[in-house]
Short mmCIF file of C-alpha atoms and ligand atoms in Angstrom, two decimals:
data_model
loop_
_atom_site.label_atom_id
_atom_site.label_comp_id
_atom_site.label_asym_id
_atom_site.label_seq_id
_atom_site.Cartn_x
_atom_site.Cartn_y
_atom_site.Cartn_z
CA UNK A 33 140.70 -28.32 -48.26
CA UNK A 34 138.43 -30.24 -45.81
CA UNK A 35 138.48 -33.46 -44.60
CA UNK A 36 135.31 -35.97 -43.17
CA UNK A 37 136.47 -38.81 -40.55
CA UNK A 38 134.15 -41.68 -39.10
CA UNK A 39 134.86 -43.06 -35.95
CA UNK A 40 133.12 -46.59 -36.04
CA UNK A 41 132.32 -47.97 -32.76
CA UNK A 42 130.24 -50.98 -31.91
CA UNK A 43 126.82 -48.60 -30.78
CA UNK A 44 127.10 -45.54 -32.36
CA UNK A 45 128.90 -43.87 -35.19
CA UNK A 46 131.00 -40.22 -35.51
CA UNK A 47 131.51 -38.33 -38.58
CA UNK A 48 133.20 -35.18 -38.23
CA UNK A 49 134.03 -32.05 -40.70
CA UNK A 50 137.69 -31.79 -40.27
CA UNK A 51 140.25 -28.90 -41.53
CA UNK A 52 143.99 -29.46 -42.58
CA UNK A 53 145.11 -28.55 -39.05
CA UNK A 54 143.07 -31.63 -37.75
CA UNK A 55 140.19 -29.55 -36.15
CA UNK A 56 136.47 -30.25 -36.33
CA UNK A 57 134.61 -27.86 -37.73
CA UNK A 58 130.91 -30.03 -37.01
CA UNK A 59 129.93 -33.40 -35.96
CA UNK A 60 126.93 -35.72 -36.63
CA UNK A 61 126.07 -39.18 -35.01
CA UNK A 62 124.16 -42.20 -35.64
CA UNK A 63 123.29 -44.85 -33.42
CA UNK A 64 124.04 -48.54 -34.71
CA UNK A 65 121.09 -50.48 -34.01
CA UNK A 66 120.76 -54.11 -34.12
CA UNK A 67 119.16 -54.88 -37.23
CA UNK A 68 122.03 -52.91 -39.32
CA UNK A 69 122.85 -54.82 -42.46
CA UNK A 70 126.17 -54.38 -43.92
CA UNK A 71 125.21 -52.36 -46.68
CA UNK A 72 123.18 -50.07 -44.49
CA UNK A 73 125.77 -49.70 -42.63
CA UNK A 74 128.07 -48.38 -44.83
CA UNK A 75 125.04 -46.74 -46.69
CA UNK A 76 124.80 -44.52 -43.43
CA UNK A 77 128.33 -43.62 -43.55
CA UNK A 78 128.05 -41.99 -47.55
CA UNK A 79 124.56 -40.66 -46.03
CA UNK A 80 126.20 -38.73 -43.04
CA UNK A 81 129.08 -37.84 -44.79
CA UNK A 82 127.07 -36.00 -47.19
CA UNK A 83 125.15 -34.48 -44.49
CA UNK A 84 128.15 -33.08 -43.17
CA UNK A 85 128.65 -31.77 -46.26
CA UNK A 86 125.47 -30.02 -46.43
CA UNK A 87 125.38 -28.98 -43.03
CA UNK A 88 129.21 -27.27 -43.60
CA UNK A 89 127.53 -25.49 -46.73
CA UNK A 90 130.39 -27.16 -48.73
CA UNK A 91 130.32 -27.67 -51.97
CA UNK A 92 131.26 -31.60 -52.28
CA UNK A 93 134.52 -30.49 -54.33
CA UNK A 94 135.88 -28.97 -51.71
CA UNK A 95 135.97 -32.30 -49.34
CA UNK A 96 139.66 -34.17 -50.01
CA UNK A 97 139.06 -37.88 -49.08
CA UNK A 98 136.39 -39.24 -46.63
CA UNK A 99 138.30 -41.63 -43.93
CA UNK A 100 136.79 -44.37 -41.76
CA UNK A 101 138.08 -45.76 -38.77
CA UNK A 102 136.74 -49.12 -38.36
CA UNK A 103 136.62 -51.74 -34.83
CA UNK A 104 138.03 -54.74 -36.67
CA UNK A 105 140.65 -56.04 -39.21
CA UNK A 106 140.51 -53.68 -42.34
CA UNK A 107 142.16 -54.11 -45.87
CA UNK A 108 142.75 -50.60 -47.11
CA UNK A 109 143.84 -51.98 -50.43
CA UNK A 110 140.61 -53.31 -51.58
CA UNK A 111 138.54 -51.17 -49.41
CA UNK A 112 137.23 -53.85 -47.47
CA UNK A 113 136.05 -54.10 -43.67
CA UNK A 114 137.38 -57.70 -43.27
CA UNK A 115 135.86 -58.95 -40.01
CA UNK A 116 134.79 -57.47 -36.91
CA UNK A 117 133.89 -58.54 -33.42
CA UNK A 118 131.23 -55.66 -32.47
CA UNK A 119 129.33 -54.63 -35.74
CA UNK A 120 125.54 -56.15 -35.55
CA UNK A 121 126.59 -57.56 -39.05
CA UNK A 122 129.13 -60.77 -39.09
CA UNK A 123 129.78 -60.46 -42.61
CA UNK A 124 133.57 -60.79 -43.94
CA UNK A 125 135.22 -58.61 -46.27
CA UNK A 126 132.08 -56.26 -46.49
CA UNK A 127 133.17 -53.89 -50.01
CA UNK A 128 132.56 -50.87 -47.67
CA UNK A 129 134.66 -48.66 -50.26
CA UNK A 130 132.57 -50.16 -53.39
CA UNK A 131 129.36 -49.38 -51.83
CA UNK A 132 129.96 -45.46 -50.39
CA UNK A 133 131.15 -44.44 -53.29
CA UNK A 134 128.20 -45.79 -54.98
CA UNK A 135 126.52 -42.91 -53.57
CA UNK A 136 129.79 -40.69 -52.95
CA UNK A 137 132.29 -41.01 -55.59
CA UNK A 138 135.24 -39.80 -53.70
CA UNK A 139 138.29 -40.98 -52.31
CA UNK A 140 138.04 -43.21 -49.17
CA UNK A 141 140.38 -44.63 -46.75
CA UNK A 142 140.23 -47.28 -44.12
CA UNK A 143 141.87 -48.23 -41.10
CA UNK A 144 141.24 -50.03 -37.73
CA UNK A 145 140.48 -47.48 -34.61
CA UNK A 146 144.00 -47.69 -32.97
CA UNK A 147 145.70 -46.77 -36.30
CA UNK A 148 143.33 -43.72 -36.51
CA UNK A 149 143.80 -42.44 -32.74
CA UNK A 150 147.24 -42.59 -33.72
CA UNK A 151 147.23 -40.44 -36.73
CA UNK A 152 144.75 -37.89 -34.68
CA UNK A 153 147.50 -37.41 -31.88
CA UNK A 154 150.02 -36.98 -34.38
CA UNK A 155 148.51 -34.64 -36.54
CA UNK A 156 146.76 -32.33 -33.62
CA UNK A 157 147.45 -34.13 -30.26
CA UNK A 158 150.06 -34.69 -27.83
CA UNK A 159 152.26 -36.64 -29.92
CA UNK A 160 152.63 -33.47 -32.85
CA UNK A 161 155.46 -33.03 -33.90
CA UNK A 162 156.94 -36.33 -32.62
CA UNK A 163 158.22 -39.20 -35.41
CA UNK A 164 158.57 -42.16 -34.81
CA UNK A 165 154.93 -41.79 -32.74
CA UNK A 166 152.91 -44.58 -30.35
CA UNK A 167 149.49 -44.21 -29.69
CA UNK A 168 148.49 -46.87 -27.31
CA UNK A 169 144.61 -47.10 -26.18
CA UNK A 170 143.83 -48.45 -22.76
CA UNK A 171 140.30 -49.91 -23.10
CA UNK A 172 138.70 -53.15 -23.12
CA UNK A 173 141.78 -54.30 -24.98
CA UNK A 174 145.05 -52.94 -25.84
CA UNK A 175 145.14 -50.88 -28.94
CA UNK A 176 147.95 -49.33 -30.95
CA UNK A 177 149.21 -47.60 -33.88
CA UNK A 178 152.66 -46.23 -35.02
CA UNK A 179 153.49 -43.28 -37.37
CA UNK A 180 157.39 -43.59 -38.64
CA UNK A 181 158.35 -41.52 -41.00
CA UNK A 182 155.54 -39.24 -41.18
CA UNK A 183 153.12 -42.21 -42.40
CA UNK A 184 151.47 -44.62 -40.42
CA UNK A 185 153.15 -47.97 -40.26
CA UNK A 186 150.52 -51.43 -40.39
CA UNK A 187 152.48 -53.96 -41.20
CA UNK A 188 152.09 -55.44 -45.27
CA UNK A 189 148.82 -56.39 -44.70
CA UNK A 190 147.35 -53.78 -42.43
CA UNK A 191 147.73 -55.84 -39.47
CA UNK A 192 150.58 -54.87 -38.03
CA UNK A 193 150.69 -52.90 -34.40
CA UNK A 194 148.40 -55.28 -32.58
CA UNK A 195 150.48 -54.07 -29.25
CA UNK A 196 147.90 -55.89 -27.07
CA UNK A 197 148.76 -59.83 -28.27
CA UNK A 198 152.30 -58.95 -27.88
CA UNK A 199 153.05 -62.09 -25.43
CA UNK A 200 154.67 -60.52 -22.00
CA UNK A 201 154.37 -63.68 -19.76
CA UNK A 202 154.74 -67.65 -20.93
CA UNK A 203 151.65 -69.61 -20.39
CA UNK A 204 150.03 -66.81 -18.83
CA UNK A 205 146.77 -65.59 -18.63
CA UNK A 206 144.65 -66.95 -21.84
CA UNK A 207 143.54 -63.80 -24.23
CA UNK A 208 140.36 -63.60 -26.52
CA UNK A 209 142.83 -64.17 -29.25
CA UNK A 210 143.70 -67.58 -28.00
CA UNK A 211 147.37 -67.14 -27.00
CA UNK A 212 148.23 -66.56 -23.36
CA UNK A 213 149.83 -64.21 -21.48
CA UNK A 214 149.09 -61.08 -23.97
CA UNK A 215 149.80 -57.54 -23.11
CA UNK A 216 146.31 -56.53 -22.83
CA UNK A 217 145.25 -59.68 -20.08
CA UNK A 218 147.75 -57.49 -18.15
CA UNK A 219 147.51 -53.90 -18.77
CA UNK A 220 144.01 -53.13 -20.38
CA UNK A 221 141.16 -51.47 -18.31
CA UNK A 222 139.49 -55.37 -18.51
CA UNK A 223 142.37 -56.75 -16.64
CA UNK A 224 142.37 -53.59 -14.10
CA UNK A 225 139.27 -54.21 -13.38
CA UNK A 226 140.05 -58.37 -13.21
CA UNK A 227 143.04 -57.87 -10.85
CA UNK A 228 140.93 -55.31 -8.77
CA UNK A 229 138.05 -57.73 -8.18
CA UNK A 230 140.48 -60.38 -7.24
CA UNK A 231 142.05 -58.10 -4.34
CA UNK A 232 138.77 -57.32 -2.68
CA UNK A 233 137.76 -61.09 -2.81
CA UNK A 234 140.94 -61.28 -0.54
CA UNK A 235 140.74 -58.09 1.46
CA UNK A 236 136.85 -58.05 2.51
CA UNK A 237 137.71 -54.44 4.48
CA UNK A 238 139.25 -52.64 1.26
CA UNK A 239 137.43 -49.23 0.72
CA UNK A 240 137.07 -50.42 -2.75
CA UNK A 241 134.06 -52.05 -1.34
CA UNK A 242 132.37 -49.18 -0.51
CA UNK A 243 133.18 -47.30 -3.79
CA UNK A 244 131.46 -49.86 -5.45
CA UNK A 245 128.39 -50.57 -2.97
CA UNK A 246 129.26 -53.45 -1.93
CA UNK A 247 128.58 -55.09 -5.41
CA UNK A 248 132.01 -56.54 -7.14
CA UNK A 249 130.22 -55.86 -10.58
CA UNK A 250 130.44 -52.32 -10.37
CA UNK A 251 134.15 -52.52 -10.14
CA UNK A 252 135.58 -50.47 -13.17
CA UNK A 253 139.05 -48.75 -13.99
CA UNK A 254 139.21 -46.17 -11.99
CA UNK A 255 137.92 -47.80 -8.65
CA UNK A 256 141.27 -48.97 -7.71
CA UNK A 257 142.73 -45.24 -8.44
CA UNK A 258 140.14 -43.72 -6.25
CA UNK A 259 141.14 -46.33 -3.57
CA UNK A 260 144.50 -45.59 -3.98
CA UNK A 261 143.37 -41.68 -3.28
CA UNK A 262 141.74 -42.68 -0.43
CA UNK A 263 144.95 -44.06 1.09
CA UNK A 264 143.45 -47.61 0.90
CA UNK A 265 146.47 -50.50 0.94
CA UNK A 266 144.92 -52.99 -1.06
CA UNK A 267 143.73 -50.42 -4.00
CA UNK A 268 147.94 -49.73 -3.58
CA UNK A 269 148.53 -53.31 -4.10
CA UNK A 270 146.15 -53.61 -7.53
CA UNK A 271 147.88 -50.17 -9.03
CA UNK A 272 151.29 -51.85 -8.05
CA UNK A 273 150.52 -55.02 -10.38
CA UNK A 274 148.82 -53.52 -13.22
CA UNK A 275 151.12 -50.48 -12.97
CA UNK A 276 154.04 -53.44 -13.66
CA UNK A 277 152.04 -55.32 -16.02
CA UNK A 278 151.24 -52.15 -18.04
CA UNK A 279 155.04 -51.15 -17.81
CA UNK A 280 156.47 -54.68 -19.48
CA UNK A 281 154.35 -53.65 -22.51
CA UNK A 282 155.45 -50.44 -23.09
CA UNK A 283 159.10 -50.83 -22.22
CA UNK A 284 159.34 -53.45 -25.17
CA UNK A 285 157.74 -50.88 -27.57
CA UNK A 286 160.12 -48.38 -26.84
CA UNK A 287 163.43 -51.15 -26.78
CA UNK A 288 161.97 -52.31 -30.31
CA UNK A 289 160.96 -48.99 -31.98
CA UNK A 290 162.72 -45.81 -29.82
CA UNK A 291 159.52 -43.84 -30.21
CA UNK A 292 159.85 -40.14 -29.77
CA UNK A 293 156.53 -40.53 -27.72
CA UNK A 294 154.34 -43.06 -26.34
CA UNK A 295 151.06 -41.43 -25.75
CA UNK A 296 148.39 -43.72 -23.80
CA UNK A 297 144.86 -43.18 -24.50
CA UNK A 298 141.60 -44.53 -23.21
CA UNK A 299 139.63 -44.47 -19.96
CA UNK A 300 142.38 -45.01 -17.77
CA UNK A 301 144.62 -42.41 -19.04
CA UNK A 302 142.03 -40.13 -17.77
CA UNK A 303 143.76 -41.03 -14.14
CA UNK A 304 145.93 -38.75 -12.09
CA UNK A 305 149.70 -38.03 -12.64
CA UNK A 306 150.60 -39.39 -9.09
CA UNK A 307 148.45 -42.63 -9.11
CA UNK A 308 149.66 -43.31 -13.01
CA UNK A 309 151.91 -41.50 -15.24
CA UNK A 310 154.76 -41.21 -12.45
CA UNK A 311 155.36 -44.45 -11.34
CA UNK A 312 154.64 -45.92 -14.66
CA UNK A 313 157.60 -43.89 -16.28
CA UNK A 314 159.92 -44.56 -13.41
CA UNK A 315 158.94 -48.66 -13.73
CA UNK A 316 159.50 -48.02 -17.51
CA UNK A 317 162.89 -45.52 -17.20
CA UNK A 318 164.12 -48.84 -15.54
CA UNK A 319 163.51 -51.18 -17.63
CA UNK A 320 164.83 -49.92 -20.95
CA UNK A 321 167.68 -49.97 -22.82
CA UNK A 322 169.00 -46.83 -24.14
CA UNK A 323 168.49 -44.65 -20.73
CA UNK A 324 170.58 -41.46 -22.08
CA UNK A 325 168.05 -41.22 -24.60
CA UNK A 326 164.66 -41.53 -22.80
CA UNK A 327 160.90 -42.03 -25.00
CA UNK A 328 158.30 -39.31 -23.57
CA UNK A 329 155.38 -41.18 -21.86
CA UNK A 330 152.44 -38.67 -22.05
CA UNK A 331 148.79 -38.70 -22.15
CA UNK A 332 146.82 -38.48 -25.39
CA UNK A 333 145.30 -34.93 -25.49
CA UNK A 334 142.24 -35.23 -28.05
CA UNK A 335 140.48 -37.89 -25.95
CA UNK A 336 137.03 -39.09 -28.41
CA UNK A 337 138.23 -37.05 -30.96
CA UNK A 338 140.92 -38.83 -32.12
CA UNK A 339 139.34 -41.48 -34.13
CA UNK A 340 137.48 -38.66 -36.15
CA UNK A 341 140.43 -36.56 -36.54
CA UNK A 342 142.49 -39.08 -37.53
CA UNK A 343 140.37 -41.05 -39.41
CA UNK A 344 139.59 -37.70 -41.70
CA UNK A 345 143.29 -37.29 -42.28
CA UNK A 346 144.53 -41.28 -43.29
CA UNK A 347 144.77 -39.64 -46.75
CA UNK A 348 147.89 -38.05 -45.81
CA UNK A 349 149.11 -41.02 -44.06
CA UNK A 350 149.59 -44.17 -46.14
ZN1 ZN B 108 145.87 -61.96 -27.38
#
């Protein structure tokens, strides 16, 4: 049996061919452009998902469920995209299921893009094998998802395992969401690159300036680890609070769930050992509860792929 996944992102869209073992056999993309209606939108997903098809030489019988993973709040119930912050459309509780399998009529499952990186890792990425599994994504926010029990765990209403508004400081910095002091105002590759502007503002002979040409705009995630490479004190100084901030996060995760695995994912996971992984699981081994029986903190292996991967096997997952 095959599989097809779409990965949903704000600019383009991923649909891959995927086998049981969670590998992808092809790939086609689309760009989202501006003028995307909702129903085009999820016209283009039946459209590439039958290309796939045809491109795979499959006979459409021999795809199992199409999967989508979508940027946004998702009811898997009805089939409906319920609201999204990136999609050129601003329509709520588009009937995304109703209308693919107008021209599809096969099973289809939704979920957000955290849930679906989740399933991905668990199925053929660094966290197989490993149950209870946390996938958390490192980007412009915080993402998450948890697999318990072999199926992935969102909460009654699919919200659940929105890591990145868990609250880790009282009245502290305010979040898109509207609470402050969330995880991801703290630990995301946004607030890296916040905290890393602030330090140069205040130390005017960091190397950081140089790695970015003198132009605090081009700061991103991994200046302050390539400052930190280069020996650079204040680049030290940024890791050392976002290194802390991202720790507070994950050491509540693993004192509320005791995850086999917490795999991180995104951008900044693409950092080295020494500079990230290291010091974050010695800040973490100190901070949690059950220390004679330690959570693996490990990068997430399938990088991109995830989403598709995962997204292509939700049918074996709710
Ligand atoms: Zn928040």
């Amino acid at each position: 049996m095959y599989y097809i996944g779409i990965d949903v992102g704000g600019t383009n869209l991923v649909a891959g061919l995927v086998n049981e073992k969670g590998h992808i056999l092809d790939k086609v993309n689309h760009p989202v452009d501006k003028t995307m209606t909702a129903v085009e939108f999820c016209e283009e997903l039946a459209r590439m998902s039958r290309k796939l098809c045809e491109m795979g030489a499959m006979d459409y019988s021999q795809i199992q469920a199409v999967g989508v993973g979508l940027p946004g709040l998702v009811d898997n119930k009805n089939g409906l995209f319920v609201q999204n912050p990136n999609m050129p459309f601003s329509d709520r509780n588009v009937p995304l299921r109703e209308i693919f399998q107008k021209h599809w009529d096969i099973p289809v499952f939704l979920s957000n893009d955290a849930n679906c990186a989740a399933v991905g890792e668990y199925w053929a990425g660094a966290a197989k094998g490993c149950d209870p599994a946390v996938v958390v994504t490192l980007g412009t926010g915080i993402g998450g998802g948890l697999v318990a029990n072999g199926k992935l765990f969102t909460g009654y209403a699919n919200s659940g395992m929105e890591v990145g508004h868990m609250v880790i400081k009282p009245n502290g910095i305010l979040c898109g969401c509207g609470n402050r002091g969330c995880w991801e105002t703290y630990g995301s590759a946004t607030a890296l690159i916040r905290l890393t502007q602030a330090e140069m503002e205040y130390t005017k002979d960091s190397v950081m300036w140089e790695l970015c040409e003198g132009d605090r705009f081009k700061v991103q995630g991994r200046t302050a680890f390539q400052g930190a490479r280069l020996g650079d004190p204040a680049a030290k100084r940024v890791l050392n609070t976002y290194l802390h901030g991202l720790s507070i996060g994950i050491i509540n995760l693993i004192n509320i769930l005791q995850p086999e695995i917490i795999c991180l994912g995104g951008g900044i996971s693409n950092a080295e050992d020494d500079l990230l992984l290291d010091p974050l699981r010695q800040l973490v081994d100190e901070g949690t509860f059950d220390k004679s029986n330690p959570t693996r903190l490990e990068k997430a292996s399938l990088g991109n792929d995830a989403g598709v991967v995962g997204a292509a096997l939700l049918c074996h997952m709710m």
